[in-house]
Amino acid sequence: MSIEILEDEFQHILRILNTNIDGRIKVPYALKSIKGLGKRFSFAICKKAEVDVHRRAGTLTPDEIGRLVAIMQNPSAFRIPDWFLNRKNDPKDGKTTQLISNMCDARLRDDLDKLKKIRCHRGLRHMWGLRVRGQHTKTTGRRGRTVGVSKKK
């Protein structure tokens, strides 16, 4: 079964939250290309915004895009539970939020800078460019800036 799409209503590339989205992909899978949104959250957004999950992203109207963006930016107002969100109990304000696109990068950078500033073990490992999560480093991870011992001739 093929779907007829009028060419004047179809957008091949959509711009949502500073991200280019392919219009040929179905809506929830197209929303996954936005940093901070996964498959389950994209499906939840589509259901809350009453957008058919089987439609292509290029057929969305500006009104539907606006509803999707409103739910992405404030999911708790649309009764999406807190356990579904990706930033729980933020250390600065204590709130639970969903971080999207460039906010993810900014918060990660802020968290790493805080760890480096208080000079905890994880912050020092990040600062030195070493493995952080307890991996062995004696024999693995030798690519990069490590210096080996030269052999005698």
PDB file of C-alpha atoms in Angstrom:
ATOM      1  CA  MET A   1       0.000   0.000   0.000  1.00  0.00           C
ATOM      2  CA  SER A   2       1.518   3.295  -1.026  1.00  0.00           C
ATOM      3  CA  ILE A   3       0.697   6.681   0.414  1.00  0.00           C
ATOM      4  CA  GLU A   4       0.187   9.665  -1.824  1.00  0.00           C
ATOM      5  CA  ILE A   5       1.854  12.782  -0.510  1.00  0.00           C
ATOM      6  CA  LEU A   6       1.307  16.143  -2.113  1.00  0.00           C
ATOM      7  CA  GLU A   7       4.713  17.623  -2.840  1.00  0.00           C
ATOM      8  CA  ASP A   8       3.784  21.174  -1.823  1.00  0.00           C
ATOM      9  CA  GLU A   9       2.762  20.074   1.724  1.00  0.00           C
ATOM     10  CA  PHE A  10       5.710  17.728   2.337  1.00  0.00           C
ATOM     11  CA  GLN A  11       8.926  19.020   3.927  1.00  0.00           C
ATOM     12  CA  HIS A  12      12.045  16.926   3.389  1.00  0.00           C
ATOM     13  CA  ILE A  13      13.944  18.605   6.232  1.00  0.00           C
ATOM     14  CA  LEU A  14      12.305  20.043   9.348  1.00  0.00           C
ATOM     15  CA  ARG A  15      14.024  22.316  11.847  1.00  0.00           C
ATOM     16  CA  ILE A  16      12.959  21.554  15.420  1.00  0.00           C
ATOM     17  CA  LEU A  17      14.916  22.754  18.481  1.00  0.00           C
ATOM     18  CA  ASN A  18      18.058  23.619  16.492  1.00  0.00           C
ATOM     19  CA  THR A  19      18.145  20.161  14.902  1.00  0.00           C
ATOM     20  CA  ASN A  20      17.586  19.149  11.289  1.00  0.00           C
ATOM     21  CA  ILE A  21      15.073  16.314  11.112  1.00  0.00           C
ATOM     22  CA  ASP A  22      14.566  14.049   8.102  1.00  0.00           C
ATOM     23  CA  GLY A  23      10.979  14.354   6.876  1.00  0.00           C
ATOM     24  CA  ARG A  24      10.902  10.907   5.257  1.00  0.00           C
ATOM     25  CA  ILE A  25      11.082   9.060   8.590  1.00  0.00           C
ATOM     26  CA  LYS A  26       8.088   8.335  10.823  1.00  0.00           C
ATOM     27  CA  VAL A  27       7.520  10.981  13.486  1.00  0.00           C
ATOM     28  CA  PRO A  28       8.762   9.236  16.670  1.00  0.00           C
ATOM     29  CA  TYR A  29      11.902   7.938  14.979  1.00  0.00           C
ATOM     30  CA  ALA A  30      12.567  11.348  13.449  1.00  0.00           C
ATOM     31  CA  LEU A  31      12.288  12.974  16.886  1.00  0.00           C
ATOM     32  CA  LYS A  32      15.004  10.594  18.137  1.00  0.00           C
ATOM     33  CA  SER A  33      17.543  12.609  16.162  1.00  0.00           C
ATOM     34  CA  ILE A  34      17.125  15.436  18.700  1.00  0.00           C
ATOM     35  CA  LYS A  35      19.723  15.002  21.432  1.00  0.00           C
ATOM     36  CA  GLY A  36      18.107  14.029  24.725  1.00  0.00           C
ATOM     37  CA  LEU A  37      15.062  12.304  23.207  1.00  0.00           C
ATOM     38  CA  GLY A  38      14.872   8.540  23.008  1.00  0.00           C
ATOM     39  CA  LYS A  39      12.427   6.151  21.433  1.00  0.00           C
ATOM     40  CA  ARG A  40      10.078   5.760  24.399  1.00  0.00           C
ATOM     41  CA  PHE A  41       9.986   9.489  25.155  1.00  0.00           C
ATOM     42  CA  SER A  42       9.304  10.278  21.486  1.00  0.00           C
ATOM     43  CA  PHE A  43       6.357   7.884  21.424  1.00  0.00           C
ATOM     44  CA  ALA A  44       5.022   9.419  24.658  1.00  0.00           C
ATOM     45  CA  ILE A  45       5.286  12.922  23.189  1.00  0.00           C
ATOM     46  CA  CYS A  46       3.418  11.873  20.050  1.00  0.00           C
ATOM     47  CA  LYS A  47       0.602  10.316  22.081  1.00  0.00           C
ATOM     48  CA  LYS A  48       0.258  13.388  24.331  1.00  0.00           C
ATOM     49  CA  ALA A  49       0.221  15.698  21.300  1.00  0.00           C
ATOM     50  CA  GLU A  50      -2.296  13.419  19.524  1.00  0.00           C
ATOM     51  CA  VAL A  51      -0.017  12.957  16.511  1.00  0.00           C
ATOM     52  CA  ASP A  52      -0.296   9.673  14.603  1.00  0.00           C
ATOM     53  CA  VAL A  53       2.901   7.670  15.111  1.00  0.00           C
ATOM     54  CA  HIS A  54       2.636   6.142  11.637  1.00  0.00           C
ATOM     55  CA  ARG A  55       2.814   9.473   9.808  1.00  0.00           C
ATOM     56  CA  ARG A  56       5.957  10.783   8.187  1.00  0.00           C
ATOM     57  CA  ALA A  57       7.617  13.771   9.849  1.00  0.00           C
ATOM     58  CA  GLY A  58       7.457  15.804   6.644  1.00  0.00           C
ATOM     59  CA  THR A  59       3.651  15.847   6.741  1.00  0.00           C
ATOM     60  CA  LEU A  60       3.420  17.573  10.137  1.00  0.00           C
ATOM     61  CA  THR A  61       1.628  20.915  10.228  1.00  0.00           C
ATOM     62  CA  PRO A  62       3.143  23.901  12.065  1.00  0.00           C
ATOM     63  CA  ASP A  63       0.424  23.539  14.729  1.00  0.00           C
ATOM     64  CA  GLU A  64       1.405  19.918  15.408  1.00  0.00           C
ATOM     65  CA  ILE A  65       5.088  20.843  15.523  1.00  0.00           C
ATOM     66  CA  GLY A  66       4.250  23.563  18.040  1.00  0.00           C
ATOM     67  CA  ARG A  67       2.384  21.078  20.238  1.00  0.00           C
ATOM     68  CA  LEU A  68       5.295  18.611  20.093  1.00  0.00           C
ATOM     69  CA  VAL A  69       7.809  21.323  21.032  1.00  0.00           C
ATOM     70  CA  ALA A  70       5.615  22.542  23.913  1.00  0.00           C
ATOM     71  CA  ILE A  71       5.450  19.027  25.358  1.00  0.00           C
ATOM     72  CA  MET A  72       9.219  18.511  24.902  1.00  0.00           C
ATOM     73  CA  GLN A  73      10.059  21.712  26.752  1.00  0.00           C
ATOM     74  CA  ASN A  74       7.650  21.189  29.663  1.00  0.00           C
ATOM     75  CA  PRO A  75       6.705  17.500  29.920  1.00  0.00           C
ATOM     76  CA  SER A  76       5.562  17.574  33.545  1.00  0.00           C
ATOM     77  CA  ALA A  77       2.788  20.038  32.631  1.00  0.00           C
ATOM     78  CA  PHE A  78       1.415  17.388  30.257  1.00  0.00           C
ATOM     79  CA  ARG A  79       1.402  14.684  32.965  1.00  0.00           C
ATOM     80  CA  ILE A  80       4.498  12.804  31.834  1.00  0.00           C
ATOM     81  CA  PRO A  81       5.825  11.203  35.053  1.00  0.00           C
ATOM     82  CA  ASP A  82       9.073  12.315  36.668  1.00  0.00           C
ATOM     83  CA  TRP A  83      10.691   8.881  36.368  1.00  0.00           C
ATOM     84  CA  PHE A  84      10.438   9.240  32.577  1.00  0.00           C
ATOM     85  CA  LEU A  85      12.630  12.376  32.475  1.00  0.00           C
ATOM     86  CA  ASN A  86      16.406  12.382  32.032  1.00  0.00           C
ATOM     87  CA  ARG A  87      17.559  14.911  34.676  1.00  0.00           C
ATOM     88  CA  LYS A  88      16.378  13.973  38.155  1.00  0.00           C
ATOM     89  CA  ASN A  89      17.009  16.184  41.199  1.00  0.00           C
ATOM     90  CA  ASP A  90      19.266  18.767  39.576  1.00  0.00           C
ATOM     91  CA  PRO A  91      21.989  19.741  42.107  1.00  0.00           C
ATOM     92  CA  LYS A  92      21.452  23.467  41.539  1.00  0.00           C
ATOM     93  CA  ASP A  93      17.669  23.773  41.869  1.00  0.00           C
ATOM     94  CA  GLY A  94      16.527  20.280  42.911  1.00  0.00           C
ATOM     95  CA  LYS A  95      13.981  19.977  40.097  1.00  0.00           C
ATOM     96  CA  THR A  96      13.387  17.097  37.709  1.00  0.00           C
ATOM     97  CA  THR A  97      13.497  18.165  34.045  1.00  0.00           C
ATOM     98  CA  GLN A  98      14.011  16.842  30.524  1.00  0.00           C
ATOM     99  CA  LEU A  99      17.212  18.125  28.918  1.00  0.00           C
ATOM    100  CA  ILE A 100      17.007  18.592  25.159  1.00  0.00           C
ATOM    101  CA  SER A 101      19.527  19.456  22.399  1.00  0.00           C
ATOM    102  CA  ASN A 102      22.199  21.955  23.477  1.00  0.00           C
ATOM    103  CA  MET A 103      21.007  21.969  27.114  1.00  0.00           C
ATOM    104  CA  CYS A 104      22.363  18.384  27.454  1.00  0.00           C
ATOM    105  CA  ASP A 105      25.843  19.465  26.435  1.00  0.00           C
ATOM    106  CA  ALA A 106      25.781  22.570  28.632  1.00  0.00           C
ATOM    107  CA  ARG A 107      24.698  20.683  31.765  1.00  0.00           C
ATOM    108  CA  LEU A 108      27.246  17.904  31.176  1.00  0.00           C
ATOM    109  CA  ARG A 109      30.002  20.493  30.787  1.00  0.00           C
ATOM    110  CA  ASP A 110      28.817  22.283  33.960  1.00  0.00           C
ATOM    111  CA  ASP A 111      28.769  19.025  35.916  1.00  0.00           C
ATOM    112  CA  LEU A 112      32.294  18.114  34.793  1.00  0.00           C
ATOM    113  CA  ASP A 113      33.562  21.608  35.604  1.00  0.00           C
ATOM    114  CA  LYS A 114      32.036  21.313  39.086  1.00  0.00           C
ATOM    115  CA  LEU A 115      33.763  17.954  39.619  1.00  0.00           C
ATOM    116  CA  LYS A 116      37.079  19.435  38.484  1.00  0.00           C
ATOM    117  CA  LYS A 117      36.635  22.504  40.671  1.00  0.00           C
ATOM    118  CA  ILE A 118      36.034  20.540  43.872  1.00  0.00           C
ATOM    119  CA  ARG A 119      38.926  18.255  42.863  1.00  0.00           C
ATOM    120  CA  CYS A 120      37.187  14.979  43.608  1.00  0.00           C
ATOM    121  CA  HIS A 121      38.542  11.712  42.214  1.00  0.00           C
ATOM    122  CA  ARG A 122      36.215  11.687  39.179  1.00  0.00           C
ATOM    123  CA  GLY A 123      37.038  15.322  38.417  1.00  0.00           C
ATOM    124  CA  LEU A 124      40.770  14.672  38.560  1.00  0.00           C
ATOM    125  CA  ARG A 125      40.467  11.645  36.241  1.00  0.00           C
ATOM    126  CA  HIS A 126      38.480  13.771  33.774  1.00  0.00           C
ATOM    127  CA  MET A 127      41.082  16.512  34.039  1.00  0.00           C
ATOM    128  CA  TRP A 128      43.938  14.120  33.327  1.00  0.00           C
ATOM    129  CA  GLY A 129      42.134  12.406  30.452  1.00  0.00           C
ATOM    130  CA  LEU A 130      42.158   8.983  32.124  1.00  0.00           C
ATOM    131  CA  ARG A 131      39.426   6.354  32.486  1.00  0.00           C
ATOM    132  CA  VAL A 132      36.891   7.435  35.092  1.00  0.00           C
ATOM    133  CA  ARG A 133      34.691   4.450  35.842  1.00  0.00           C
ATOM    134  CA  GLY A 134      37.167   2.039  37.415  1.00  0.00           C
ATOM    135  CA  GLN A 135      38.443   0.284  34.301  1.00  0.00           C
ATOM    136  CA  HIS A 136      41.886  -1.288  34.284  1.00  0.00           C
ATOM    137  CA  THR A 137      44.440   0.855  32.470  1.00  0.00           C
ATOM    138  CA  LYS A 138      47.654  -1.140  32.727  1.00  0.00           C
ATOM    139  CA  THR A 139      47.327  -2.895  29.384  1.00  0.00           C
ATOM    140  CA  THR A 140      44.241  -1.441  27.677  1.00  0.00           C
ATOM    141  CA  GLY A 141      43.464   1.975  26.292  1.00  0.00           C
ATOM    142  CA  ARG A 142      46.936   2.671  24.966  1.00  0.00           C
ATOM    143  CA  ARG A 143      45.860   4.743  21.999  1.00  0.00           C
ATOM    144  CA  GLY A 144      46.139   8.475  22.270  1.00  0.00           C
ATOM    145  CA  ARG A 145      48.726  10.429  24.182  1.00  0.00           C
ATOM    146  CA  THR A 146      50.357   7.659  26.228  1.00  0.00           C
ATOM    147  CA  VAL A 147      54.113   7.279  25.919  1.00  0.00           C
ATOM    148  CA  GLY A 148      55.665   3.821  25.652  1.00  0.00           C
ATOM    149  CA  VAL A 149      59.115   2.595  26.478  1.00  0.00           C
ATOM    150  CA  SER A 150      61.528   2.518  23.547  1.00  0.00           C
ATOM    151  CA  LYS A 151      63.573  -0.633  22.895  1.00  0.00           C
ATOM    152  CA  LYS A 152      67.351  -0.797  22.860  1.00  0.00           C
ATOM    153  CA  LYS A 153      68.955  -1.621  19.532  1.00  0.00           C
TER     154      LYS A 153
END
